[in-house]
PDB file of C-alpha atoms in Angstrom:
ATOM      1  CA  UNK A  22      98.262  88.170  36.625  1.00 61.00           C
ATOM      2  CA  UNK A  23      97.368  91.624  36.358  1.00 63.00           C
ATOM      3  CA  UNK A  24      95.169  91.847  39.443  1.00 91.00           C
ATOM      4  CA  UNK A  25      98.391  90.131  40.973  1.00 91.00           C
ATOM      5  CA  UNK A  26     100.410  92.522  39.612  1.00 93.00           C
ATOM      6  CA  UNK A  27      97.872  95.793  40.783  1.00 93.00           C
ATOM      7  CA  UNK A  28      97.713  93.889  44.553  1.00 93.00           C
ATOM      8  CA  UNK A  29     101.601  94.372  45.048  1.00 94.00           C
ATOM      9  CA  UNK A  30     101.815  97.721  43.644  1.00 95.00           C
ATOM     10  CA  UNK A  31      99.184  98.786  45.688  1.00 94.00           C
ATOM     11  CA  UNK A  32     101.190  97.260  49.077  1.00 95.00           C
ATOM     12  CA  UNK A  33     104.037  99.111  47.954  1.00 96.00           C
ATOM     13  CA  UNK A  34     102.072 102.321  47.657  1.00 96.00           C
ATOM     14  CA  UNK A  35     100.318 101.861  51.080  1.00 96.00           C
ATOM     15  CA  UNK A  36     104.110 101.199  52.643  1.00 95.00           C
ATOM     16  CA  UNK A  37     105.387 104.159  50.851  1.00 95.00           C
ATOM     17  CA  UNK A  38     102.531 106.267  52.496  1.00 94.00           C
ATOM     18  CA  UNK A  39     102.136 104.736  56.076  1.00 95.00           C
ATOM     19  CA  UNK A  40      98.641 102.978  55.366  1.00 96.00           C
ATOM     20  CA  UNK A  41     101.025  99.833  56.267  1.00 97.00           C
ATOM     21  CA  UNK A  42     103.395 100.356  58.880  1.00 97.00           C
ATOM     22  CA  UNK A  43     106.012  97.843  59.811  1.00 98.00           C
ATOM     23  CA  UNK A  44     106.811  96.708  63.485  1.00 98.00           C
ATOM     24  CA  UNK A  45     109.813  95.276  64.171  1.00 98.00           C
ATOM     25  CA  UNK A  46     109.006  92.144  66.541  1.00 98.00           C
ATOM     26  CA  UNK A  47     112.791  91.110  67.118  1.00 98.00           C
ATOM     27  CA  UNK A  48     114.884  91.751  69.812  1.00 98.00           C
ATOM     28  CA  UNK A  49     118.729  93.441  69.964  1.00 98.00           C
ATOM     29  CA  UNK A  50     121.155  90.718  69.297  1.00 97.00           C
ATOM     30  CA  UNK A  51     124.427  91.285  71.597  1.00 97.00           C
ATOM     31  CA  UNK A  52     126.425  89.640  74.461  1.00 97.00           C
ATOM     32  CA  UNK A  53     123.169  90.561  77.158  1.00 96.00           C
ATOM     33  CA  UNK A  54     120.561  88.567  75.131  1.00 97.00           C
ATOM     34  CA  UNK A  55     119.350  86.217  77.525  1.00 96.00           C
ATOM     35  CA  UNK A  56     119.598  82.586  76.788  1.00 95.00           C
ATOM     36  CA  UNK A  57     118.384  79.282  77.941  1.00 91.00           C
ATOM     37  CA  UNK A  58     119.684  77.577  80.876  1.00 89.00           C
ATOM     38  CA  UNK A  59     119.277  73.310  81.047  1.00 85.00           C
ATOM     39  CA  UNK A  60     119.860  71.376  83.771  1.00 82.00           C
ATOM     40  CA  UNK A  61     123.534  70.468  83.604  1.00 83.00           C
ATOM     41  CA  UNK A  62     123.310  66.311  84.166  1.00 84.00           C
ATOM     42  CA  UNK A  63     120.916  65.936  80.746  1.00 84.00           C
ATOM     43  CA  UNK A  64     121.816  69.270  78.601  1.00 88.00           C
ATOM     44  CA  UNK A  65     124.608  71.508  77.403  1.00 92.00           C
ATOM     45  CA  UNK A  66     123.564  75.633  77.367  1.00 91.00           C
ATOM     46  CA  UNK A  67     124.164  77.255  73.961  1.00 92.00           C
ATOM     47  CA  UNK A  68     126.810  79.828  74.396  1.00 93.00           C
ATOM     48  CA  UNK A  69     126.191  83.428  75.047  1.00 96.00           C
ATOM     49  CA  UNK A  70     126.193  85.719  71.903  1.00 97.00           C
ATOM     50  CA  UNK A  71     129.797  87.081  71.026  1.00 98.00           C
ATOM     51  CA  UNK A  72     130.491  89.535  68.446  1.00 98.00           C
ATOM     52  CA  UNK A  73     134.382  89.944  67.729  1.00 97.00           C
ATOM     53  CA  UNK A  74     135.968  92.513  65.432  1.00 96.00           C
ATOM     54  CA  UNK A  75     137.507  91.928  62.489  1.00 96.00           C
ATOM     55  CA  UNK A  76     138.545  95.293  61.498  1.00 96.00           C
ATOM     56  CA  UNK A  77     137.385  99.081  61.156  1.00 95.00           C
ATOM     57  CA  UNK A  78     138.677 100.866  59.187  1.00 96.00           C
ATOM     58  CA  UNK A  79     142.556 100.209  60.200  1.00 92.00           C
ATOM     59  CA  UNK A  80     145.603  98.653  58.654  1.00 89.00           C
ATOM     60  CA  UNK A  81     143.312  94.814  58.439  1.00 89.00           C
ATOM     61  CA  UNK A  82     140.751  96.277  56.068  1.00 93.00           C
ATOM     62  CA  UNK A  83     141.723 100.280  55.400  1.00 94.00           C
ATOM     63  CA  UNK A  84     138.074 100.724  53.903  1.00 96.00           C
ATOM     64  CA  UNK A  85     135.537  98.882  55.520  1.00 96.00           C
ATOM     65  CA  UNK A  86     134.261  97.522  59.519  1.00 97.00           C
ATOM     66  CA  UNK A  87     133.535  94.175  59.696  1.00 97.00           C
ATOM     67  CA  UNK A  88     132.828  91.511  62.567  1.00 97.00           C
ATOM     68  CA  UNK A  89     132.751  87.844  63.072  1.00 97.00           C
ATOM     69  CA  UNK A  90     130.088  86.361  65.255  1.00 97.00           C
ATOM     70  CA  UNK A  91     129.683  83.100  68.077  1.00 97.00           C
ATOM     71  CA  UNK A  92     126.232  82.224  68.772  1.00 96.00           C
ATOM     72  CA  UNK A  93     123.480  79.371  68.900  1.00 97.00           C
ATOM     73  CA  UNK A  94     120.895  78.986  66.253  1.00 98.00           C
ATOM     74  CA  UNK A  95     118.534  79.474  69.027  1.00 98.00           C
ATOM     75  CA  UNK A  96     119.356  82.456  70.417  1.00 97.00           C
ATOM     76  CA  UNK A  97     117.515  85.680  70.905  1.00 98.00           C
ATOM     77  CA  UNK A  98     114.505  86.104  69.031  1.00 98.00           C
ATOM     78  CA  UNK A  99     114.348  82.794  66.933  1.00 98.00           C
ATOM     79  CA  UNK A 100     112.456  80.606  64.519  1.00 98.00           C
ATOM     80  CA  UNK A 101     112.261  77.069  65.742  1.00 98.00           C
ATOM     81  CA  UNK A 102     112.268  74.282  62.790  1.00 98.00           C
ATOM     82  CA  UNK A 103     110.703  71.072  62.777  1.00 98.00           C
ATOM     83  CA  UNK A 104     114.656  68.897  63.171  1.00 98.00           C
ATOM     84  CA  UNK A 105     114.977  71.368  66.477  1.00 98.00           C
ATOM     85  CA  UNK A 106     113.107  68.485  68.561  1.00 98.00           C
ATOM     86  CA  UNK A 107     112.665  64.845  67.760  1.00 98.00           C
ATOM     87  CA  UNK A 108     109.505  64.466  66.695  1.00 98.00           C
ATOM     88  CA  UNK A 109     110.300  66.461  63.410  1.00 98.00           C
ATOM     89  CA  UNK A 110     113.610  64.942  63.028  1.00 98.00           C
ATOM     90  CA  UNK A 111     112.528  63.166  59.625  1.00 98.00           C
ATOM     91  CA  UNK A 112     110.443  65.873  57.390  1.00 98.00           C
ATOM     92  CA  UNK A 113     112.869  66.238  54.509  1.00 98.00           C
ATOM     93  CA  UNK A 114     112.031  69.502  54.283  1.00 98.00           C
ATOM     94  CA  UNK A 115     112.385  70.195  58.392  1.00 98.00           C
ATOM     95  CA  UNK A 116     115.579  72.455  58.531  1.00 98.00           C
ATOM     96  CA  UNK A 117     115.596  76.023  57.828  1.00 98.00           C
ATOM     97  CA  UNK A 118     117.315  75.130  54.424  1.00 98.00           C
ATOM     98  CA  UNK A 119     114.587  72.792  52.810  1.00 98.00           C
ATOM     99  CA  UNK A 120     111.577  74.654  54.687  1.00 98.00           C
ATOM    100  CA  UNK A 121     109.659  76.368  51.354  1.00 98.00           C
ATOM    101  CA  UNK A 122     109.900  79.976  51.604  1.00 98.00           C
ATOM    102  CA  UNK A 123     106.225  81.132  51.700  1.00 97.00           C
ATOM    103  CA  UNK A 124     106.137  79.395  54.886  1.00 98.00           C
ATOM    104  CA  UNK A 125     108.074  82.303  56.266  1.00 98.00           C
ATOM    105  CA  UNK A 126     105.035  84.751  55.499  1.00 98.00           C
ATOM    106  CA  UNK A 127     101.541  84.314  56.632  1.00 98.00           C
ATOM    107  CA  UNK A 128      98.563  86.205  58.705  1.00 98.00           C
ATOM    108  CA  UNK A 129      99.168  86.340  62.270  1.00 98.00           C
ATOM    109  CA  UNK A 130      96.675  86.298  65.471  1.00 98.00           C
ATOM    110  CA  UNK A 131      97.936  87.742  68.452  1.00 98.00           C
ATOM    111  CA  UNK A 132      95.535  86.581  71.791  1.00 99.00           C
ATOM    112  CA  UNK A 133      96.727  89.123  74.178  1.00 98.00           C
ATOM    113  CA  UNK A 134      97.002  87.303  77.592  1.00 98.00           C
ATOM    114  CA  UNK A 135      99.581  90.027  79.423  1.00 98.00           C
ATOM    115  CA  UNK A 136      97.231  91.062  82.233  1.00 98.00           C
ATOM    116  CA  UNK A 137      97.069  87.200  83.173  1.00 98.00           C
ATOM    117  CA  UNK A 138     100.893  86.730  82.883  1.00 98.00           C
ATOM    118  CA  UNK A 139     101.894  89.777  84.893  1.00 98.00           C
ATOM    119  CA  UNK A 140      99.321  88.110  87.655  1.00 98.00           C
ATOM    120  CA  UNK A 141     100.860  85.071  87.580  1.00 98.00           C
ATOM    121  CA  UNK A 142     104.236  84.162  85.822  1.00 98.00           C
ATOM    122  CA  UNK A 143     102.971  80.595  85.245  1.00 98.00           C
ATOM    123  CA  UNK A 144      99.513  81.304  83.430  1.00 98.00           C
ATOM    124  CA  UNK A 145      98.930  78.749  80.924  1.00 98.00           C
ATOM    125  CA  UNK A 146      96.765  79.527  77.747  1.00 98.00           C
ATOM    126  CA  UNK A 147      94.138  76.852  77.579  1.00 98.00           C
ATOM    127  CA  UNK A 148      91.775  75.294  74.784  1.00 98.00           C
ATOM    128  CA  UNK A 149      89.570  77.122  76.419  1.00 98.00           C
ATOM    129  CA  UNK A 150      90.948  80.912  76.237  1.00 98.00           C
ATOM    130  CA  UNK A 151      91.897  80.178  72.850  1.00 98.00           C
ATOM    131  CA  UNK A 152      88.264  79.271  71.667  1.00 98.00           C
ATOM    132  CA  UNK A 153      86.822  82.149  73.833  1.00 98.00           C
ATOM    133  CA  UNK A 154      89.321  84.498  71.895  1.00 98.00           C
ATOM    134  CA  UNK A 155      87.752  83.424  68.670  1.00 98.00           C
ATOM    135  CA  UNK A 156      84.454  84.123  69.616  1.00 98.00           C
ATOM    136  CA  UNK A 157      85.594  87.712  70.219  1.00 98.00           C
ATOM    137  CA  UNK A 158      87.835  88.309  66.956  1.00 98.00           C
ATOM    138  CA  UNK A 159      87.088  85.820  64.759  1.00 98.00           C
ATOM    139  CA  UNK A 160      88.359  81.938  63.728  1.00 98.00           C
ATOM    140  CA  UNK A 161      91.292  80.674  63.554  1.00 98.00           C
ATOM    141  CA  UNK A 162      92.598  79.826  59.962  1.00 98.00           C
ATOM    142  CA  UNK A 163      94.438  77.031  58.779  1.00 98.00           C
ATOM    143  CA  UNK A 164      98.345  78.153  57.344  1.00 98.00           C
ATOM    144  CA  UNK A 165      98.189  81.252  59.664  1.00 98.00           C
ATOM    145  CA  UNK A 166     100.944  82.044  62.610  1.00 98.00           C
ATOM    146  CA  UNK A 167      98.944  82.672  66.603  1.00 99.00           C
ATOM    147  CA  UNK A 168     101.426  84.589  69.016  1.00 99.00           C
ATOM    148  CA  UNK A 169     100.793  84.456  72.647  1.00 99.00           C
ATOM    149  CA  UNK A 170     101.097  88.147  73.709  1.00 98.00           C
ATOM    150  CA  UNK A 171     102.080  89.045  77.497  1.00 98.00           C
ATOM    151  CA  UNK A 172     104.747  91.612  77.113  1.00 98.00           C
ATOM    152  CA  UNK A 173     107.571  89.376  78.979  1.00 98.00           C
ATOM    153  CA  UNK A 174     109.899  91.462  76.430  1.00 98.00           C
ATOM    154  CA  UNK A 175     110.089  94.143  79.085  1.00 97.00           C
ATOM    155  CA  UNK A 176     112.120  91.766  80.696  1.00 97.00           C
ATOM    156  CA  UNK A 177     114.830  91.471  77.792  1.00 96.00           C
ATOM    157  CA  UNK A 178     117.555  93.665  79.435  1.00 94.00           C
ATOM    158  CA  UNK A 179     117.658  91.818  82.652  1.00 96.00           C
ATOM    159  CA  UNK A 180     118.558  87.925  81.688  1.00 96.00           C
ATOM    160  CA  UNK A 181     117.407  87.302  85.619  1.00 96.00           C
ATOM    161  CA  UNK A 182     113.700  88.497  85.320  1.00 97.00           C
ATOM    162  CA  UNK A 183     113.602  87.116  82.056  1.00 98.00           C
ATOM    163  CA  UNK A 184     114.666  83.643  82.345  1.00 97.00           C
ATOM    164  CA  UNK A 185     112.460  83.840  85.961  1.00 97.00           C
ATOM    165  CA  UNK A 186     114.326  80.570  87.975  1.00 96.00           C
ATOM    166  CA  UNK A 187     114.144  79.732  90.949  1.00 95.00           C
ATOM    167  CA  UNK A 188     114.760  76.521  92.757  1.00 92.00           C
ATOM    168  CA  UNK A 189     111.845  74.749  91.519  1.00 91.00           C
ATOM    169  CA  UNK A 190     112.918  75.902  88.269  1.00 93.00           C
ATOM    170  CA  UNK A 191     111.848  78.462  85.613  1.00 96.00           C
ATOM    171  CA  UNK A 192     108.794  80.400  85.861  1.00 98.00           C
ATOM    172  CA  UNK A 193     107.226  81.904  82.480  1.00 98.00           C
ATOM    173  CA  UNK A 194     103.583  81.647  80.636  1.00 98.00           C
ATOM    174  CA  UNK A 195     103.165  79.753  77.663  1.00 98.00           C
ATOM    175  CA  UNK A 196     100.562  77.028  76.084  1.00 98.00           C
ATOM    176  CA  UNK A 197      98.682  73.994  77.923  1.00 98.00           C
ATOM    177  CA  UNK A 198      99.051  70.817  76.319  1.00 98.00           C
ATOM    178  CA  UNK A 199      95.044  71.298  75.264  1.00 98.00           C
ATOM    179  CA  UNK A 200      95.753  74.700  73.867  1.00 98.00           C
ATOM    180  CA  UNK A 201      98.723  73.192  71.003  1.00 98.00           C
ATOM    181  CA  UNK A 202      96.302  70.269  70.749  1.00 98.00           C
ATOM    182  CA  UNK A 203      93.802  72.773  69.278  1.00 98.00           C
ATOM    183  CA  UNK A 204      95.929  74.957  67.704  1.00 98.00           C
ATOM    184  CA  UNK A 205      97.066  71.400  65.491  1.00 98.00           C
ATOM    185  CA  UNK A 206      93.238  70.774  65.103  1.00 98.00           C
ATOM    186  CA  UNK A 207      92.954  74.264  63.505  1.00 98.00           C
ATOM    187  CA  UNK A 208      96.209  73.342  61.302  1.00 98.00           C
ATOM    188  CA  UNK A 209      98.134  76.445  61.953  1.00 98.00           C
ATOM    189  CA  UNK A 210     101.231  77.305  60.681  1.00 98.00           C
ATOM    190  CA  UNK A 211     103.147  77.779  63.684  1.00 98.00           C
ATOM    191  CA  UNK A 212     102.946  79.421  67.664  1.00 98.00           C
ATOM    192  CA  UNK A 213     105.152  81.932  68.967  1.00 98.00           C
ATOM    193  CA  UNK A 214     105.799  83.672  72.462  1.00 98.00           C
ATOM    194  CA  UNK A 215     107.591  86.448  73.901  1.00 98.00           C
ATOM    195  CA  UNK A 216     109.354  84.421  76.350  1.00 98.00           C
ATOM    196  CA  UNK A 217     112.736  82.405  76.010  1.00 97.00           C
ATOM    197  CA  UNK A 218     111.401  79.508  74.202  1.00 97.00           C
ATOM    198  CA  UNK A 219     107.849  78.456  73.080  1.00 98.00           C
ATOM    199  CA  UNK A 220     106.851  76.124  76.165  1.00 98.00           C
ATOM    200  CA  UNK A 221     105.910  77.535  79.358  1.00 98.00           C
ATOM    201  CA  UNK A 222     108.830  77.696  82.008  1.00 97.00           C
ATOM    202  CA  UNK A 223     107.415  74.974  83.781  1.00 96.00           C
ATOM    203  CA  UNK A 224     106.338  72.569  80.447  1.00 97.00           C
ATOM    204  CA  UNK A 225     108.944  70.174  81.324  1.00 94.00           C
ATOM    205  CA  UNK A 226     106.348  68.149  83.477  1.00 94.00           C
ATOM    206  CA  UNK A 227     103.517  68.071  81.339  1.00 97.00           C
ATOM    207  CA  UNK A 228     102.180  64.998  79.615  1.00 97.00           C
ATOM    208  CA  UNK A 229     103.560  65.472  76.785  1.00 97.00           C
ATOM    209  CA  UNK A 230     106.733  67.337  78.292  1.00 96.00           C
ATOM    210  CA  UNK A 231     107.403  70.729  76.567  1.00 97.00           C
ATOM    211  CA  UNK A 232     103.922  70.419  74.041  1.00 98.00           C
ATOM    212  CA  UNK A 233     105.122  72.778  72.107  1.00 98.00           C
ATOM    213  CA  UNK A 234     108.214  71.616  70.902  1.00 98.00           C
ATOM    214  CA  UNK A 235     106.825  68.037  70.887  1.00 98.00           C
ATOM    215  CA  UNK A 236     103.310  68.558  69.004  1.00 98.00           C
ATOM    216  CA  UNK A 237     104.320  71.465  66.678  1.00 98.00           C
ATOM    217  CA  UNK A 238     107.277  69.804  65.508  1.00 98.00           C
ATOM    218  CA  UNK A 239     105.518  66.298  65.217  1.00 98.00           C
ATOM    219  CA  UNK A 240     103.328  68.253  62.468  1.00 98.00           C
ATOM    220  CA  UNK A 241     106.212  70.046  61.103  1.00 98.00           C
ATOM    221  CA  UNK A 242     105.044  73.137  62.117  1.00 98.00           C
ATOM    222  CA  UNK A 243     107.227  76.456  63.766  1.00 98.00           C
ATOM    223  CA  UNK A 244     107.868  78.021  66.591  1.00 98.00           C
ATOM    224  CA  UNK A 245     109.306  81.598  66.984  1.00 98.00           C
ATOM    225  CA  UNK A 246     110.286  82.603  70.788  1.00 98.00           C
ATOM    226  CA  UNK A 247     111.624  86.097  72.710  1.00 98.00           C
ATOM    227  CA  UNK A 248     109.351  88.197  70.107  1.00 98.00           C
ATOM    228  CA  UNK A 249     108.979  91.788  70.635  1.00 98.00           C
ATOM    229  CA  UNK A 250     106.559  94.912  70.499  1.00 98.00           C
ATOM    230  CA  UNK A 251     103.422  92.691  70.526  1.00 98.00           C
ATOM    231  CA  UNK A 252     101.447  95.113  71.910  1.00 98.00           C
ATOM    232  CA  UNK A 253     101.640  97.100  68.335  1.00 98.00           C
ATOM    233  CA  UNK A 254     100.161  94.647  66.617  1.00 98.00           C
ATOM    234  CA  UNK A 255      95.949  94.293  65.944  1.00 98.00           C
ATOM    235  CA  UNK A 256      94.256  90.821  67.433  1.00 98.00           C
ATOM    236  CA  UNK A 257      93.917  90.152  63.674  1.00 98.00           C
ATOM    237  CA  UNK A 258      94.476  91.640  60.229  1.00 97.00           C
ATOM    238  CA  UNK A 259      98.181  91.736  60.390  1.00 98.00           C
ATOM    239  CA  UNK A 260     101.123  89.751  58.442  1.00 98.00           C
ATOM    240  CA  UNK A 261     104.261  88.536  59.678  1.00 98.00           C
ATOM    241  CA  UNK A 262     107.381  87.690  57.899  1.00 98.00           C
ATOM    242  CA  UNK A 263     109.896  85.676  59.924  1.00 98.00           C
ATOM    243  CA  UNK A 264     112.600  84.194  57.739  1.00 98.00           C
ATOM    244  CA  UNK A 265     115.633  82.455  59.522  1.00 98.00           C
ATOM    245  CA  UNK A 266     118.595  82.062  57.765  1.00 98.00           C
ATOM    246  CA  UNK A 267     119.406  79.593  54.906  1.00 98.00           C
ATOM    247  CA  UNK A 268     121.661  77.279  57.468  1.00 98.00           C
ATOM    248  CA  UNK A 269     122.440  74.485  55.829  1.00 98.00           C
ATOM    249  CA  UNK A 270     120.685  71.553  57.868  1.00 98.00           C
ATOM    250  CA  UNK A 271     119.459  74.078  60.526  1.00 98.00           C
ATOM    251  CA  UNK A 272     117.701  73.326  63.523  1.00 98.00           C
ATOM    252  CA  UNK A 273     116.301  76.852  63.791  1.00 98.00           C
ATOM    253  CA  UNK A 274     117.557  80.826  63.549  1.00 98.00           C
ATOM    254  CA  UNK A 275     117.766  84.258  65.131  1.00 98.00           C
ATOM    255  CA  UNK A 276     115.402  86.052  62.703  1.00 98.00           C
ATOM    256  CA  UNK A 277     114.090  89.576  61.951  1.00 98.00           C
ATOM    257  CA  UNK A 278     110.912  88.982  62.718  1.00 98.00           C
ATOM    258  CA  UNK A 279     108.439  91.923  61.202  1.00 98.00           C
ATOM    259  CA  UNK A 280     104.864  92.796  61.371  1.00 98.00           C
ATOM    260  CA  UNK A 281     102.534  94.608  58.550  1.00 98.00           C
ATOM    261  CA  UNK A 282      99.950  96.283  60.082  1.00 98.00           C
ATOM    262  CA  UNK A 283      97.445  98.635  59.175  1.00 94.00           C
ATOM    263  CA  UNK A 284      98.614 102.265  59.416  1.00 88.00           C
ATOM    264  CA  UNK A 285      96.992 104.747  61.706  1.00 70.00           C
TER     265      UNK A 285
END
């Protein structure tokens, strides 16, 4: 108890003096944060953000500025829970209300792959790259968070470059079926991306279709998707803390998603 005790005291001492520094991995939340677009015949698009006053300051509420908000659970940057697809549909504790809160709070490895995304908008991180990652920074641990870096936030201001559609349909990196096979294998606690969700844009014809969605969820495992400020974080030694909101039976949330990392 009392080394317990010493261990947080010291984190709070190394925040207080910048030997652990906090990046903030989330995105702006507003009326231009991009979201998903699904083919019309099988899907209907979660709305665009809205944020509607309630008052400020005025004859409604003489003291205080308040607002009301419209948007999807999956909207922005976002924590994907196992009931989002249906292969997690029955974990009783699947929704973002029954998921146990140190879940929300784990190491994080961050396999930088930007220089292969900005070469080609449809790079796919294999088996493969994963494994040849570890040989260079170290293993992957079970009940730990891996983030595919390639610094598609850039794109967040323009939903057109971000989203990346054409006629064939959507062009962004993400994961090869092999690579969330492994990642599974090495009983993670969860993938995350910097694009709009946590499948590549063109995941839809894979076997399995979208292997993210389908595999981590089937292990009721997380996703998080449109993270930020990647590029600020170490390969390893960092935590994250991405805690979506208490919605009662939720499929998923916008979240806050922040990084500890070691100070300069």
């Amino acid at each position: 108890m009392m080394n317990t005790t010493k261990l947080l005291a010291d984190l709070a001492g190394a925040l207080a003096h910048g030997e652990v520094t906090i990046v903030d991995c989330s995105a702006v939340l507003g009326p231009q944060t991009p979201v998903l677009k699904l083919p019309p015949e099988i899907a209907d698009d979660t709305p665009a953000v809205e944020i509607h006053k309630i008052s400020e300051y005025g004859d409604r509420g003489p003291y205080w500025a308040w607002n009301w908000l419209k948007l999807g659970e999956h909207t922005g940057t976002h924590f994907d829970a196992p009931k989002h697809w249906i292969t997690g549909r029955d974990f009783a504790d699947g929704t973002t209300d029954t998921i146990p809160p140190q879940n929300f709070i784990a190491p994080v490895n961050v396999i930088d792959c930007s220089a292969e995304a900005e070469a080609d908008p449809d790079f796919l991180l294999t088996r493969t790259g994963v494994e040849a990652w570890e040989v260079r920074h170290g293993a992957i641990n079970p009940g730990e968070w891996v983030l595919m870096r390639t610094d598609w936030d850039r794109f967040n201001d323009d939903a057109d470059r971000f989203l990346n559609a054409d006629a064939a349909g959507p062009h962004t990196p993400g994961p090869s079926v092999d690579c969330i096979q492994y990642l599974m294998e090495r009983g993670v606690l969860g993938w995350g991306t910097q694009c709009i969700g946590t499948d590549a844009g063109a995941a839809g014809c894979f076997d399995p279709p979208y292997p993210a969605h389908n595999l981590l969820h089937l292990h009721n495992r997380y996703g998080l998707a449109s993270l930020t400020n990647l590029d600020k974080l170490p390969p390893k030694g960092a935590i994250l803390i991405a805690a979506p909101l208490k919605i009662q039976n939720g499929t998923g949330s916008p979240v806050r998603a922040l990084a500890l990392v070691p100070g300069a």
